[in-house]
PDB file of C-alpha atoms in Angstrom:
ATOM      1  CA  MET E   1     -34.468  24.990 -50.567  1.00  0.00           C
ATOM      2  CA  TYR E   2     -33.944  20.883 -50.590  1.00  0.00           C
ATOM      3  CA  THR E   3     -34.866  20.930 -46.803  1.00  0.00           C
ATOM      4  CA  LEU E   4     -38.226  22.923 -47.933  1.00  0.00           C
ATOM      5  CA  LEU E   5     -38.880  19.799 -50.838  1.00  0.00           C
ATOM      6  CA  ASP E   6     -39.782  17.290 -48.262  1.00  0.00           C
ATOM      7  CA  SER E   7     -40.432  19.463 -45.184  1.00  0.00           C
ATOM      8  CA  CYS E   8     -43.237  21.876 -46.604  1.00  0.00           C
ATOM      9  CA  LEU E   9     -44.412  20.475 -50.219  1.00  0.00           C
ATOM     10  CA  ASP E  10     -48.142  21.272 -49.950  1.00  0.00           C
ATOM     11  CA  ARG E  11     -47.036  25.008 -48.875  1.00  0.00           C
ATOM     12  CA  LEU E  12     -44.259  25.959 -51.328  1.00  0.00           C
ATOM     13  CA  ASP E  13     -45.815  27.895 -54.514  1.00  0.00           C
ATOM     14  CA  ILE E  14     -44.571  25.098 -56.677  1.00  0.00           C
ATOM     15  CA  PHE E  15     -43.601  27.467 -60.127  1.00  0.00           C
ATOM     16  CA  GLU E  16     -42.428  30.138 -57.527  1.00  0.00           C
ATOM     17  CA  PHE E  17     -39.516  27.016 -56.382  1.00  0.00           C
ATOM     18  CA  LEU E  18     -39.330  26.090 -59.796  1.00  0.00           C
ATOM     19  CA  ASN E  19     -38.007  29.887 -60.850  1.00  0.00           C
ATOM     20  CA  HIS E  20     -34.880  29.478 -58.800  1.00  0.00           C
ATOM     21  CA  LEU E  21     -34.268  26.108 -59.395  1.00  0.00           C
ATOM     22  CA  GLU E  22     -33.952  26.981 -62.969  1.00  0.00           C
ATOM     23  CA  ASP E  23     -31.818  29.752 -61.684  1.00  0.00           C
ATOM     24  CA  GLY E  24     -29.327  27.214 -59.852  1.00  0.00           C
ATOM     25  CA  LEU E  25     -29.096  25.426 -62.763  1.00  0.00           C
ATOM     26  CA  LYS E  26     -26.907  29.073 -64.531  1.00  0.00           C
ATOM     27  CA  ASP E  27     -24.957  29.274 -60.971  1.00  0.00           C
ATOM     28  CA  HIS E  28     -21.931  27.850 -60.014  1.00  0.00           C
ATOM     29  CA  TYR E  29     -20.104  25.211 -59.760  1.00  0.00           C
ATOM     30  CA  ASP E  30     -21.626  23.970 -55.838  1.00  0.00           C
ATOM     31  CA  ILE E  31     -24.794  25.310 -56.605  1.00  0.00           C
ATOM     32  CA  LYS E  32     -25.272  23.728 -59.691  1.00  0.00           C
ATOM     33  CA  MET E  33     -24.552  20.370 -57.768  1.00  0.00           C
ATOM     34  CA  LEU E  34     -27.573  21.030 -55.190  1.00  0.00           C
ATOM     35  CA  THR E  35     -29.983  22.452 -57.777  1.00  0.00           C
ATOM     36  CA  TYR E  36     -28.677  18.558 -59.730  1.00  0.00           C
ATOM     37  CA  LEU E  37     -30.087  17.491 -56.775  1.00  0.00           C
ATOM     38  CA  MET E  38     -33.133  19.353 -55.496  1.00  0.00           C
ATOM     39  CA  LEU E  39     -34.860  18.445 -59.770  1.00  0.00           C
ATOM     40  CA  VAL E  40     -34.106  14.451 -59.270  1.00  0.00           C
ATOM     41  CA  ARG E  41     -35.796  15.032 -56.296  1.00  0.00           C
ATOM     42  CA  LEU E  42     -38.751  17.413 -57.599  1.00  0.00           C
ATOM     43  CA  ALA E  43     -38.939  15.370 -60.952  1.00  0.00           C
ATOM     44  CA  THR E  44     -40.395  12.543 -58.555  1.00  0.00           C
ATOM     45  CA  LEU E  45     -42.390  14.286 -56.209  1.00  0.00           C
ATOM     46  CA  CYS E  46     -44.225  16.763 -58.953  1.00  0.00           C
ATOM     47  CA  PRO E  47     -43.680  15.425 -61.568  1.00  0.00           C
ATOM     48  CA  ASN E  48     -46.116  17.796 -63.753  1.00  0.00           C
ATOM     49  CA  ALA E  49     -45.038  20.666 -62.429  1.00  0.00           C
ATOM     50  CA  ALA E  50     -41.500  19.640 -63.862  1.00  0.00           C
ATOM     51  CA  LEU E  51     -43.080  18.512 -66.789  1.00  0.00           C
ATOM     52  CA  GLN E  52     -44.693  22.010 -67.437  1.00  0.00           C
ATOM     53  CA  ARG E  53     -40.966  23.376 -67.384  1.00  0.00           C
ATOM     54  CA  LEU E  54     -39.460  21.283 -68.999  1.00  0.00           C
ATOM     55  CA  ASP E  55     -38.121  23.084 -71.962  1.00  0.00           C
ATOM     56  CA  ARG E  56     -37.035  25.959 -69.416  1.00  0.00           C
ATOM     57  CA  LEU E  57     -34.895  23.081 -67.724  1.00  0.00           C
ATOM     58  CA  ILE E  58     -32.842  21.048 -70.913  1.00  0.00           C
ATOM     59  CA  GLU E  59     -31.502  24.348 -71.857  1.00  0.00           C
ATOM     60  CA  PRO E  60     -29.293  24.651 -69.058  1.00  0.00           C
ATOM     61  CA  LEU E  61     -28.291  21.287 -68.621  1.00  0.00           C
ATOM     62  CA  ARG E  62     -27.711  20.666 -72.525  1.00  0.00           C
ATOM     63  CA  ALA E  63     -25.086  23.994 -71.728  1.00  0.00           C
ATOM     64  CA  THR E  64     -23.532  21.758 -68.619  1.00  0.00           C
ATOM     65  CA  CYS E  65     -23.270  19.352 -70.927  1.00  0.00           C
ATOM     66  CA  ALA E  66     -22.138  20.732 -73.559  1.00  0.00           C
ATOM     67  CA  THR E  67     -19.294  22.937 -71.733  1.00  0.00           C
ATOM     68  CA  LYS E  68     -15.750  22.118 -72.338  1.00  0.00           C
ATOM     69  CA  VAL E  69     -12.163  22.974 -69.739  1.00  0.00           C
ATOM     70  CA  LYS E  70      -9.537  24.635 -71.293  1.00  0.00           C
ATOM     71  CA  ALA E  71      -6.706  21.747 -72.252  1.00  0.00           C
ATOM     72  CA  ASN E  72      -4.314  23.725 -69.995  1.00  0.00           C
ATOM     73  CA  SER E  73      -6.468  23.843 -67.260  1.00  0.00           C
ATOM     74  CA  VAL E  74      -5.463  22.088 -63.311  1.00  0.00           C
ATOM     75  CA  LYS E  75      -6.840  18.129 -62.587  1.00  0.00           C
ATOM     76  CA  GLN E  76      -9.557  19.933 -60.415  1.00  0.00           C
ATOM     77  CA  GLU E  77     -11.094  22.159 -63.585  1.00  0.00           C
ATOM     78  CA  PHE E  78     -11.478  18.532 -65.338  1.00  0.00           C
ATOM     79  CA  GLU E  79     -12.535  16.668 -62.476  1.00  0.00           C
ATOM     80  CA  LYS E  80     -15.259  19.264 -61.301  1.00  0.00           C
ATOM     81  CA  GLN E  81     -17.047  19.396 -64.444  1.00  0.00           C
ATOM     82  CA  ASP E  82     -17.409  15.653 -64.994  1.00  0.00           C
ATOM     83  CA  GLU E  83     -18.942  15.752 -61.914  1.00  0.00           C
ATOM     84  CA  LEU E  84     -21.208  18.401 -63.508  1.00  0.00           C
ATOM     85  CA  LYS E  85     -21.940  16.366 -66.539  1.00  0.00           C
ATOM     86  CA  ARG E  86     -22.600  13.103 -64.206  1.00  0.00           C
ATOM     87  CA  SER E  87     -25.323  15.345 -61.922  1.00  0.00           C
ATOM     88  CA  ALA E  88     -26.904  16.847 -64.831  1.00  0.00           C
ATOM     89  CA  MET E  89     -27.100  13.293 -66.902  1.00  0.00           C
ATOM     90  CA  ARG E  90     -28.837  12.009 -63.597  1.00  0.00           C
ATOM     91  CA  ALA E  91     -31.514  14.913 -63.540  1.00  0.00           C
ATOM     92  CA  VAL E  92     -32.137  14.331 -67.353  1.00  0.00           C
ATOM     93  CA  ASP E  93     -32.507  10.814 -66.283  1.00  0.00           C
ATOM     94  CA  SER E  94     -34.879  11.666 -64.085  1.00  0.00           C
ATOM     95  CA  LEU E  95     -36.543  13.863 -66.325  1.00  0.00           C
ATOM     96  CA  LEU E  96     -37.285  11.129 -68.629  1.00  0.00           C
ATOM     97  CA  LYS E  97     -38.822   8.960 -66.265  1.00  0.00           C
ATOM     98  CA  ILE E  98     -41.932  11.711 -66.306  1.00  0.00           C
ATOM     99  CA  PRO E  99     -44.859  10.534 -68.345  1.00  0.00           C
ATOM    100  CA  ASP E 100     -44.891  12.059 -71.483  1.00  0.00           C
ATOM    101  CA  ALA E 101     -41.370  13.877 -70.995  1.00  0.00           C
ATOM    102  CA  ASP E 102     -40.109  11.945 -74.712  1.00  0.00           C
ATOM    103  CA  LYS E 103     -42.785  13.817 -76.272  1.00  0.00           C
ATOM    104  CA  SER E 104     -40.691  17.299 -75.819  1.00  0.00           C
ATOM    105  CA  PRO E 105     -39.190  18.190 -78.718  1.00  0.00           C
ATOM    106  CA  LEU E 106     -36.264  20.355 -76.777  1.00  0.00           C
ATOM    107  CA  MET E 107     -36.058  16.665 -74.652  1.00  0.00           C
ATOM    108  CA  ASN E 108     -36.059  14.234 -77.644  1.00  0.00           C
ATOM    109  CA  GLU E 109     -33.522  17.259 -79.635  1.00  0.00           C
ATOM    110  CA  PHE E 110     -30.867  16.794 -76.121  1.00  0.00           C
ATOM    111  CA  MET E 111     -31.230  13.321 -76.720  1.00  0.00           C
ATOM    112  CA  THR E 112     -29.746  13.094 -79.434  1.00  0.00           C
ATOM    113  CA  GLN E 113     -27.152  15.426 -79.068  1.00  0.00           C
ATOM    114  CA  VAL E 114     -26.483  12.791 -75.941  1.00  0.00           C
ATOM    115  CA  LYS E 115     -26.714  10.193 -78.055  1.00  0.00           C
ATOM    116  CA  SER E 116     -24.363  11.501 -80.881  1.00  0.00           C
ATOM    117  CA  ASN E 117     -21.460  11.807 -78.331  1.00  0.00           C
ATOM    118  CA  PRO E 118     -19.600   9.263 -77.399  1.00  0.00           C
ATOM    119  CA  GLU E 119     -18.087  10.458 -73.974  1.00  0.00           C
ATOM    120  CA  LEU E 120     -21.982  11.524 -72.849  1.00  0.00           C
ATOM    121  CA  GLN E 121     -23.635   8.636 -74.460  1.00  0.00           C
ATOM    122  CA  SER E 122     -21.562   6.133 -72.594  1.00  0.00           C
ATOM    123  CA  LEU E 123     -22.013   8.577 -68.998  1.00  0.00           C
ATOM    124  CA  PHE E 124     -25.981   8.539 -69.723  1.00  0.00           C
ATOM    125  CA  GLU E 125     -26.395   4.483 -69.558  1.00  0.00           C
ATOM    126  CA  SER E 126     -23.870   4.058 -66.660  1.00  0.00           C
ATOM    127  CA  ILE E 127     -26.474   6.400 -65.070  1.00  0.00           C
ATOM    128  CA  GLN E 128     -28.957   4.652 -66.062  1.00  0.00           C
ATOM    129  CA  LYS E 129     -27.774   0.816 -64.929  1.00  0.00           C
ATOM    130  CA  ASP E 130     -26.943   2.630 -61.181  1.00  0.00           C
ATOM    131  CA  ALA E 131     -30.392   4.020 -61.261  1.00  0.00           C
ATOM    132  CA  SER E 132     -31.635   0.532 -61.508  1.00  0.00           C
ATOM    133  CA  MET E 133     -29.317  -0.649 -59.153  1.00  0.00           C
ATOM    134  CA  THR E 134     -29.999   1.862 -56.389  1.00  0.00           C
ATOM    135  CA  PRO E 135     -33.185   4.091 -56.886  1.00  0.00           C
ATOM    136  CA  THR E 136     -33.527   5.472 -53.698  1.00  0.00           C
ATOM    137  CA  GLU E 137     -29.636   6.518 -53.639  1.00  0.00           C
ATOM    138  CA  THR E 138     -30.186   8.466 -56.487  1.00  0.00           C
ATOM    139  CA  THR E 139     -32.455  10.886 -54.537  1.00  0.00           C
ATOM    140  CA  SER E 140     -31.575  10.851 -51.428  1.00  0.00           C
ATOM    141  CA  MET E 141     -29.492  13.468 -50.196  1.00  0.00           C
ATOM    142  CA  ASP E 142     -27.631  13.485 -46.292  1.00  0.00           C
ATOM    143  CA  LEU E 143     -29.241  15.978 -44.346  1.00  0.00           C
ATOM    144  CA  SER E 144     -27.213  15.960 -40.984  1.00  0.00           C
TER     145      SER E 144
END
């Protein structure tokens, strides 16, 4: 799906693509990670379509950020959850760069939650700092 965004965007039904993207946001770890990359790319390539579906995209992002790992889980589970949160926050940052995204009540509510959670706020600020330093690296994916 990521390759479709680069190679034949003009032949895609972008709203059908977004339906599959929404499903990917609710899937397992590996699929979510790829879906977050696609969402970052989509926010750049088709901001209007992403803006129209913004409210439907926020809820799975919120769920990822709110998920807690059980205390007796192995270290790998904690690391996977941290990676998911970082990728979700990267996607949120990309969505916020779309003009008028900040007018969405759900987006504003979610950002209020992020700012009230020290862990998420720190993570989000780190991502914004990284994005301002290397803007092209966050939207590229090694396709080799």
